[in-house]
PDB file of C-alpha atoms in Angstrom:
ATOM      1  CA  UNK A   1     -14.744  -1.637  -3.345  1.00  0.00           C
ATOM      2  CA  UNK A   2     -12.502   0.832  -1.602  1.00  0.00           C
ATOM      3  CA  UNK A   3     -11.268   4.038  -3.206  1.00  0.00           C
ATOM      4  CA  UNK A   4      -8.405   6.345  -2.325  1.00  0.00           C
ATOM      5  CA  UNK A   5      -8.432  10.013  -3.311  1.00  0.00           C
ATOM      6  CA  UNK A   6      -5.496  12.393  -3.359  1.00  0.00           C
ATOM      7  CA  UNK A   7      -6.789  15.816  -4.287  1.00  0.00           C
ATOM      8  CA  UNK A   8      -3.440  17.564  -4.768  1.00  0.00           C
ATOM      9  CA  UNK A   9      -1.815  16.579  -8.078  1.00  0.00           C
ATOM     10  CA  UNK A  10       1.253  18.699  -7.359  1.00  0.00           C
ATOM     11  CA  UNK A  11       2.719  20.682  -4.479  1.00  0.00           C
ATOM     12  CA  UNK A  12       5.822  22.798  -4.242  1.00  0.00           C
ATOM     13  CA  UNK A  13       7.489  24.130  -1.084  1.00  0.00           C
ATOM     14  CA  UNK A  14      10.822  25.605  -0.100  1.00  0.00           C
ATOM     15  CA  UNK A  15      13.468  23.493   1.538  1.00  0.00           C
ATOM     16  CA  UNK A  16      13.088  23.293   5.350  1.00  0.00           C
ATOM     17  CA  UNK A  17       9.384  24.117   5.210  1.00  0.00           C
ATOM     18  CA  UNK A  18       6.646  21.831   6.462  1.00  0.00           C
ATOM     19  CA  UNK A  19       4.215  20.377   3.959  1.00  0.00           C
ATOM     20  CA  UNK A  20       1.043  18.338   4.346  1.00  0.00           C
ATOM     21  CA  UNK A  21      -0.280  15.960   1.698  1.00  0.00           C
ATOM     22  CA  UNK A  22      -3.920  15.009   1.901  1.00  0.00           C
ATOM     23  CA  UNK A  23      -5.598  11.654   1.369  1.00  0.00           C
ATOM     24  CA  UNK A  24      -9.150  10.494   1.831  1.00  0.00           C
ATOM     25  CA  UNK A  25     -10.515   7.020   1.357  1.00  0.00           C
ATOM     26  CA  UNK A  26     -13.820   5.262   1.232  1.00  0.00           C
ATOM     27  CA  UNK A  27     -14.484   1.850   2.717  1.00  0.00           C
ATOM     28  CA  UNK A  28     -17.180  -0.003   4.589  1.00  0.00           C
ATOM     29  CA  UNK A  29     -14.607  -2.017   6.500  1.00  0.00           C
ATOM     30  CA  UNK A  30     -13.438  -1.145  10.002  1.00  0.00           C
ATOM     31  CA  UNK A  31     -10.132  -3.015  10.050  1.00  0.00           C
ATOM     32  CA  UNK A  32      -7.537  -1.971   7.546  1.00  0.00           C
ATOM     33  CA  UNK A  33      -4.078  -0.514   7.060  1.00  0.00           C
ATOM     34  CA  UNK A  34      -3.048   2.735   5.440  1.00  0.00           C
ATOM     35  CA  UNK A  35       0.302   3.558   3.910  1.00  0.00           C
ATOM     36  CA  UNK A  36       2.203   6.404   2.336  1.00  0.00           C
ATOM     37  CA  UNK A  37       4.660   5.346  -0.362  1.00  0.00           C
ATOM     38  CA  UNK A  38       7.299   7.535  -1.992  1.00  0.00           C
ATOM     39  CA  UNK A  39       8.341   7.075  -5.626  1.00  0.00           C
ATOM     40  CA  UNK A  40      11.412   9.161  -6.536  1.00  0.00           C
ATOM     41  CA  UNK A  41      12.020   9.876 -10.235  1.00  0.00           C
ATOM     42  CA  UNK A  42      13.095   6.696 -12.025  1.00  0.00           C
ATOM     43  CA  UNK A  43      13.483   4.837  -8.745  1.00  0.00           C
ATOM     44  CA  UNK A  44      11.506   2.214  -6.956  1.00  0.00           C
ATOM     45  CA  UNK A  45       8.643   2.855  -4.610  1.00  0.00           C
ATOM     46  CA  UNK A  46       9.498   2.770  -0.920  1.00  0.00           C
ATOM     47  CA  UNK A  47       7.352   2.810   2.193  1.00  0.00           C
ATOM     48  CA  UNK A  48       7.331   6.083   4.118  1.00  0.00           C
ATOM     49  CA  UNK A  49       4.915   5.341   6.918  1.00  0.00           C
ATOM     50  CA  UNK A  50       2.168   2.904   7.904  1.00  0.00           C
ATOM     51  CA  UNK A  51      -0.925   3.197  10.122  1.00  0.00           C
ATOM     52  CA  UNK A  52      -3.132   0.463  11.507  1.00  0.00           C
ATOM     53  CA  UNK A  53      -6.768   1.575  11.608  1.00  0.00           C
ATOM     54  CA  UNK A  54      -7.347   0.100  15.056  1.00  0.00           C
ATOM     55  CA  UNK A  55      -4.653   2.343  16.550  1.00  0.00           C
ATOM     56  CA  UNK A  56      -5.753   5.796  17.635  1.00  0.00           C
ATOM     57  CA  UNK A  57      -2.215   7.082  17.960  1.00  0.00           C
ATOM     58  CA  UNK A  58      -0.871   8.683  14.820  1.00  0.00           C
ATOM     59  CA  UNK A  59       2.216   7.030  13.345  1.00  0.00           C
ATOM     60  CA  UNK A  60       5.491   8.945  13.143  1.00  0.00           C
ATOM     61  CA  UNK A  61       8.783   8.170  11.446  1.00  0.00           C
ATOM     62  CA  UNK A  62      11.424  10.823  12.027  1.00  0.00           C
ATOM     63  CA  UNK A  63      10.360  13.860   9.941  1.00  0.00           C
ATOM     64  CA  UNK A  64       7.231  12.107   8.689  1.00  0.00           C
ATOM     65  CA  UNK A  65       3.968  11.913  10.604  1.00  0.00           C
ATOM     66  CA  UNK A  66       0.350  11.268   9.785  1.00  0.00           C
ATOM     67  CA  UNK A  67      -2.952  12.732  10.902  1.00  0.00           C
ATOM     68  CA  UNK A  68      -5.350   9.794  10.869  1.00  0.00           C
ATOM     69  CA  UNK A  69      -9.003  10.688  11.284  1.00  0.00           C
ATOM     70  CA  UNK A  70     -10.909   7.423  11.063  1.00  0.00           C
ATOM     71  CA  UNK A  71     -14.406   8.871  11.276  1.00  0.00           C
ATOM     72  CA  UNK A  72     -13.633  11.344   8.520  1.00  0.00           C
ATOM     73  CA  UNK A  73     -11.713   8.683   6.543  1.00  0.00           C
ATOM     74  CA  UNK A  74      -8.795  11.020   6.228  1.00  0.00           C
ATOM     75  CA  UNK A  75      -5.086  10.156   6.284  1.00  0.00           C
ATOM     76  CA  UNK A  76      -2.768  13.100   5.680  1.00  0.00           C
ATOM     77  CA  UNK A  77       1.032  13.032   5.630  1.00  0.00           C
ATOM     78  CA  UNK A  78       3.086  15.799   7.199  1.00  0.00           C
ATOM     79  CA  UNK A  79       6.715  16.235   6.226  1.00  0.00           C
ATOM     80  CA  UNK A  80       8.675  18.485   8.560  1.00  0.00           C
ATOM     81  CA  UNK A  81      11.938  20.218   7.704  1.00  0.00           C
ATOM     82  CA  UNK A  82      11.575  19.192   4.073  1.00  0.00           C
ATOM     83  CA  UNK A  83      14.724  18.249   2.166  1.00  0.00           C
ATOM     84  CA  UNK A  84      15.605  18.229  -1.527  1.00  0.00           C
ATOM     85  CA  UNK A  85      15.621  14.431  -1.421  1.00  0.00           C
ATOM     86  CA  UNK A  86      11.951  14.462  -0.499  1.00  0.00           C
ATOM     87  CA  UNK A  87      11.122  15.446  -4.078  1.00  0.00           C
ATOM     88  CA  UNK A  88       9.065  12.540  -5.410  1.00  0.00           C
ATOM     89  CA  UNK A  89       5.594  11.220  -6.153  1.00  0.00           C
ATOM     90  CA  UNK A  90       3.767  10.305  -2.965  1.00  0.00           C
ATOM     91  CA  UNK A  91       1.037   7.713  -3.005  1.00  0.00           C
ATOM     92  CA  UNK A  92      -1.516   7.002  -0.327  1.00  0.00           C
ATOM     93  CA  UNK A  93      -2.567   3.336  -0.213  1.00  0.00           C
ATOM     94  CA  UNK A  94      -5.092   1.125   1.556  1.00  0.00           C
ATOM     95  CA  UNK A  95      -5.383  -2.586   2.260  1.00  0.00           C
ATOM     96  CA  UNK A  96      -7.962  -4.591   4.184  1.00  0.00           C
ATOM     97  CA  UNK A  97      -6.602  -6.262   7.286  1.00  0.00           C
ATOM     98  CA  UNK A  98      -8.772  -9.294   6.656  1.00  0.00           C
ATOM     99  CA  UNK A  99      -6.947 -10.297   3.544  1.00  0.00           C
ATOM    100  CA  UNK A 100      -4.255  -8.935   1.324  1.00  0.00           C
ATOM    101  CA  UNK A 101      -5.274 -10.891  -1.725  1.00  0.00           C
ATOM    102  CA  UNK A 102      -6.495  -7.818  -3.558  1.00  0.00           C
ATOM    103  CA  UNK A 103      -3.270  -5.996  -2.933  1.00  0.00           C
ATOM    104  CA  UNK A 104      -2.946  -2.338  -2.203  1.00  0.00           C
ATOM    105  CA  UNK A 105      -5.381   0.251  -3.533  1.00  0.00           C
ATOM    106  CA  UNK A 106      -3.497   3.412  -4.425  1.00  0.00           C
ATOM    107  CA  UNK A 107      -4.499   7.017  -4.963  1.00  0.00           C
ATOM    108  CA  UNK A 108      -3.368   8.891  -8.066  1.00  0.00           C
ATOM    109  CA  UNK A 109      -0.477  10.439  -6.221  1.00  0.00           C
ATOM    110  CA  UNK A 110       0.834  13.887  -5.357  1.00  0.00           C
ATOM    111  CA  UNK A 111       3.965  15.195  -7.037  1.00  0.00           C
ATOM    112  CA  UNK A 112       5.931  16.964  -4.316  1.00  0.00           C
ATOM    113  CA  UNK A 113       8.680  19.348  -5.364  1.00  0.00           C
ATOM    114  CA  UNK A 114      11.095  20.718  -2.798  1.00  0.00           C
ATOM    115  CA  UNK A 115      12.679  23.943  -4.033  1.00  0.00           C
ATOM    116  CA  UNK A 116      16.188  24.934  -2.888  1.00  0.00           C
TER     117      UNK A 116
ATOM    118  CA  UNK B   1      19.691  -9.863  -0.751  1.00  0.00           C
ATOM    119  CA  UNK B   2      19.406  -6.683  -2.796  1.00  0.00           C
ATOM    120  CA  UNK B   3      15.640  -6.452  -2.786  1.00  0.00           C
ATOM    121  CA  UNK B   4      13.064  -7.069  -5.481  1.00  0.00           C
ATOM    122  CA  UNK B   5      14.542  -7.133  -8.958  1.00  0.00           C
ATOM    123  CA  UNK B   6      12.747  -6.946 -12.279  1.00  0.00           C
ATOM    124  CA  UNK B   7      13.984  -7.712 -15.741  1.00  0.00           C
ATOM    125  CA  UNK B   8      14.064  -6.112 -18.233  1.00  0.00           C
ATOM    126  CA  UNK B   9      13.898  -2.510 -17.077  1.00  0.00           C
ATOM    127  CA  UNK B  10      12.641  -1.345 -20.444  1.00  0.00           C
ATOM    128  CA  UNK B  11      10.954  -3.151 -23.307  1.00  0.00           C
ATOM    129  CA  UNK B  12       9.862  -1.770 -26.659  1.00  0.00           C
ATOM    130  CA  UNK B  13       7.774  -4.114 -28.750  1.00  0.00           C
ATOM    131  CA  UNK B  14       5.638  -3.997 -31.847  1.00  0.00           C
ATOM    132  CA  UNK B  15       1.900  -4.358 -31.525  1.00  0.00           C
ATOM    133  CA  UNK B  16       0.878  -7.980 -31.726  1.00  0.00           C
ATOM    134  CA  UNK B  17       4.101  -9.385 -30.290  1.00  0.00           C
ATOM    135  CA  UNK B  18       4.328 -11.351 -27.064  1.00  0.00           C
ATOM    136  CA  UNK B  19       6.429 -10.122 -24.154  1.00  0.00           C
ATOM    137  CA  UNK B  20       7.494 -11.693 -20.883  1.00  0.00           C
ATOM    138  CA  UNK B  21       8.727  -9.964 -17.754  1.00  0.00           C
ATOM    139  CA  UNK B  22      10.467 -11.494 -14.786  1.00  0.00           C
ATOM    140  CA  UNK B  23      10.371 -10.628 -11.097  1.00  0.00           C
ATOM    141  CA  UNK B  24      12.681 -11.966  -8.415  1.00  0.00           C
ATOM    142  CA  UNK B  25      11.230 -11.211  -4.982  1.00  0.00           C
ATOM    143  CA  UNK B  26      13.085 -10.981  -1.715  1.00  0.00           C
ATOM    144  CA  UNK B  27      14.003 -14.581  -1.031  1.00  0.00           C
ATOM    145  CA  UNK B  28      12.081 -15.151   2.195  1.00  0.00           C
ATOM    146  CA  UNK B  29       8.894 -13.434   0.980  1.00  0.00           C
ATOM    147  CA  UNK B  30       6.070 -15.807   0.141  1.00  0.00           C
ATOM    148  CA  UNK B  31       3.690 -13.132  -1.156  1.00  0.00           C
ATOM    149  CA  UNK B  32       4.187 -11.613  -4.593  1.00  0.00           C
ATOM    150  CA  UNK B  33       2.102  -8.976  -6.351  1.00  0.00           C
ATOM    151  CA  UNK B  34       2.015  -7.539  -9.866  1.00  0.00           C
ATOM    152  CA  UNK B  35       0.774  -4.001 -10.460  1.00  0.00           C
ATOM    153  CA  UNK B  36       0.416  -1.823 -13.550  1.00  0.00           C
ATOM    154  CA  UNK B  37       1.076   1.904 -13.453  1.00  0.00           C
ATOM    155  CA  UNK B  38       0.185   4.270 -16.264  1.00  0.00           C
ATOM    156  CA  UNK B  39       1.314   7.861 -16.542  1.00  0.00           C
ATOM    157  CA  UNK B  40      -0.246  10.106 -13.947  1.00  0.00           C
ATOM    158  CA  UNK B  41      -1.888   7.251 -12.079  1.00  0.00           C
ATOM    159  CA  UNK B  42      -1.174   5.197  -9.025  1.00  0.00           C
ATOM    160  CA  UNK B  43      -0.357   1.509  -9.402  1.00  0.00           C
ATOM    161  CA  UNK B  44      -3.309  -0.796 -10.076  1.00  0.00           C
ATOM    162  CA  UNK B  45      -3.408  -4.344  -8.748  1.00  0.00           C
ATOM    163  CA  UNK B  46      -3.148  -7.100 -11.360  1.00  0.00           C
ATOM    164  CA  UNK B  47      -2.537 -10.374  -9.577  1.00  0.00           C
ATOM    165  CA  UNK B  48      -1.270 -11.978  -6.366  1.00  0.00           C
ATOM    166  CA  UNK B  49       0.628 -15.143  -5.501  1.00  0.00           C
ATOM    167  CA  UNK B  50       1.073 -16.824  -2.164  1.00  0.00           C
ATOM    168  CA  UNK B  51       3.980 -19.169  -2.708  1.00  0.00           C
ATOM    169  CA  UNK B  52       3.261 -20.812  -6.077  1.00  0.00           C
ATOM    170  CA  UNK B  53      -0.519 -20.390  -5.915  1.00  0.00           C
ATOM    171  CA  UNK B  54      -2.133 -17.564  -7.849  1.00  0.00           C
ATOM    172  CA  UNK B  55      -4.870 -16.537  -5.425  1.00  0.00           C
ATOM    173  CA  UNK B  56      -6.342 -13.463  -7.012  1.00  0.00           C
ATOM    174  CA  UNK B  57      -6.606 -11.843 -10.418  1.00  0.00           C
ATOM    175  CA  UNK B  58      -7.948  -8.397 -11.159  1.00  0.00           C
ATOM    176  CA  UNK B  59     -10.556  -7.965 -13.850  1.00  0.00           C
ATOM    177  CA  UNK B  60      -7.942  -5.668 -15.422  1.00  0.00           C
ATOM    178  CA  UNK B  61      -6.056  -8.832 -16.313  1.00  0.00           C
ATOM    179  CA  UNK B  62      -7.473  -9.826 -19.679  1.00  0.00           C
ATOM    180  CA  UNK B  63      -7.073 -13.279 -21.214  1.00  0.00           C
ATOM    181  CA  UNK B  64      -3.969 -12.019 -22.989  1.00  0.00           C
ATOM    182  CA  UNK B  65      -2.188 -11.747 -19.642  1.00  0.00           C
ATOM    183  CA  UNK B  66      -0.830 -14.708 -17.755  1.00  0.00           C
ATOM    184  CA  UNK B  67       1.359 -14.934 -14.701  1.00  0.00           C
ATOM    185  CA  UNK B  68       3.227 -17.787 -13.116  1.00  0.00           C
ATOM    186  CA  UNK B  69       5.331 -18.381 -10.058  1.00  0.00           C
ATOM    187  CA  UNK B  70       6.836 -21.840 -10.373  1.00  0.00           C
ATOM    188  CA  UNK B  71       8.155 -23.267  -7.120  1.00  0.00           C
ATOM    189  CA  UNK B  72       7.126 -20.136  -5.295  1.00  0.00           C
ATOM    190  CA  UNK B  73      10.278 -18.260  -6.214  1.00  0.00           C
ATOM    191  CA  UNK B  74      10.536 -15.891  -9.190  1.00  0.00           C
ATOM    192  CA  UNK B  75       7.468 -14.889 -11.168  1.00  0.00           C
ATOM    193  CA  UNK B  76       6.836 -14.151 -14.823  1.00  0.00           C
ATOM    194  CA  UNK B  77       4.166 -12.000 -16.394  1.00  0.00           C
ATOM    195  CA  UNK B  78       3.433 -12.645 -20.059  1.00  0.00           C
ATOM    196  CA  UNK B  79       1.372 -10.452 -22.347  1.00  0.00           C
ATOM    197  CA  UNK B  80       0.290 -12.004 -25.608  1.00  0.00           C
ATOM    198  CA  UNK B  81      -0.664 -10.066 -28.730  1.00  0.00           C
ATOM    199  CA  UNK B  82       0.329  -6.757 -27.180  1.00  0.00           C
ATOM    200  CA  UNK B  83      -1.787  -3.674 -27.803  1.00  0.00           C
ATOM    201  CA  UNK B  84      -0.856  -0.006 -27.514  1.00  0.00           C
ATOM    202  CA  UNK B  85      -3.016   0.223 -24.413  1.00  0.00           C
ATOM    203  CA  UNK B  86      -0.671  -2.219 -22.689  1.00  0.00           C
ATOM    204  CA  UNK B  87       2.029   0.450 -22.605  1.00  0.00           C
ATOM    205  CA  UNK B  88       2.707   1.064 -18.925  1.00  0.00           C
ATOM    206  CA  UNK B  89       5.103   0.436 -16.074  1.00  0.00           C
ATOM    207  CA  UNK B  90       4.695  -3.066 -14.661  1.00  0.00           C
ATOM    208  CA  UNK B  91       5.647  -3.257 -10.998  1.00  0.00           C
ATOM    209  CA  UNK B  92       6.340  -6.286  -8.887  1.00  0.00           C
ATOM    210  CA  UNK B  93       6.201  -6.274  -5.088  1.00  0.00           C
ATOM    211  CA  UNK B  94       6.757  -8.869  -2.405  1.00  0.00           C
ATOM    212  CA  UNK B  95       5.990  -9.126   1.288  1.00  0.00           C
ATOM    213  CA  UNK B  96       6.603 -11.579   4.087  1.00  0.00           C
ATOM    214  CA  UNK B  97       3.115 -11.714   5.528  1.00  0.00           C
ATOM    215  CA  UNK B  98      -0.357 -10.342   5.143  1.00  0.00           C
ATOM    216  CA  UNK B  99      -0.457  -6.556   5.404  1.00  0.00           C
ATOM    217  CA  UNK B 100       3.267  -6.283   6.018  1.00  0.00           C
ATOM    218  CA  UNK B 101       5.239  -3.697   4.142  1.00  0.00           C
ATOM    219  CA  UNK B 102       5.381  -4.440   0.433  1.00  0.00           C
ATOM    220  CA  UNK B 103       8.803  -4.034  -1.176  1.00  0.00           C
ATOM    221  CA  UNK B 104       8.695  -2.917  -4.771  1.00  0.00           C
ATOM    222  CA  UNK B 105      11.006  -3.534  -7.679  1.00  0.00           C
ATOM    223  CA  UNK B 106      12.043  -0.771 -10.059  1.00  0.00           C
ATOM    224  CA  UNK B 107       9.534  -1.924 -12.622  1.00  0.00           C
ATOM    225  CA  UNK B 108       9.554  -2.831 -16.295  1.00  0.00           C
ATOM    226  CA  UNK B 109       8.511  -0.035 -18.615  1.00  0.00           C
ATOM    227  CA  UNK B 110       6.706  -1.441 -21.632  1.00  0.00           C
ATOM    228  CA  UNK B 111       6.203   0.582 -24.791  1.00  0.00           C
ATOM    229  CA  UNK B 112       4.067  -0.920 -27.537  1.00  0.00           C
ATOM    230  CA  UNK B 113       4.572   0.755 -30.916  1.00  0.00           C
TER     231      UNK B 113
END
């Protein structure tokens, strides 16, 4: 079974700074997808960014980018020019590309606080 | 379509009572997932439907839990004889195809007293 580890329970940065959230995972599969989800306080979880394991190019979405290191099984999220609205729980998640029947496997999350 | 909706948002129940939650997915999504999230943890997979067929159940889902998705539309999750350990946020998510983005509802927070 796959596991996802987020080693930073909480991080705090000043507004406009850049912050990197770490994620490592363990799997014997070679084809899979990785995601970062954001869960604001009392609001629903939304997708931030997605990476297909077969793609070498790192995914980017505006201020959000990932550093995907397949050999190291590492998938970090970089948030540039952080904003107050980025304050939330961030979850790294994994799913096999061969079948989504088991759903997403999530890490425990990182609580990101953006200070004004 | 306003996204995935869940009802109720909050439920407080006495230990031993039965509770039922409802999830309305995005209308064109044929895949529906239930997750459970406890404080300080990421969501944990409970069960998965493709259309009306329940294709997978986690071993976390004891015999007291049952889920249905009649006609492949909305889904219900029932917990019988609730226990304090059932207290958690229950999340529903839907997607249009395998490994596509999953859209989450706001969840139902269950408190068993």
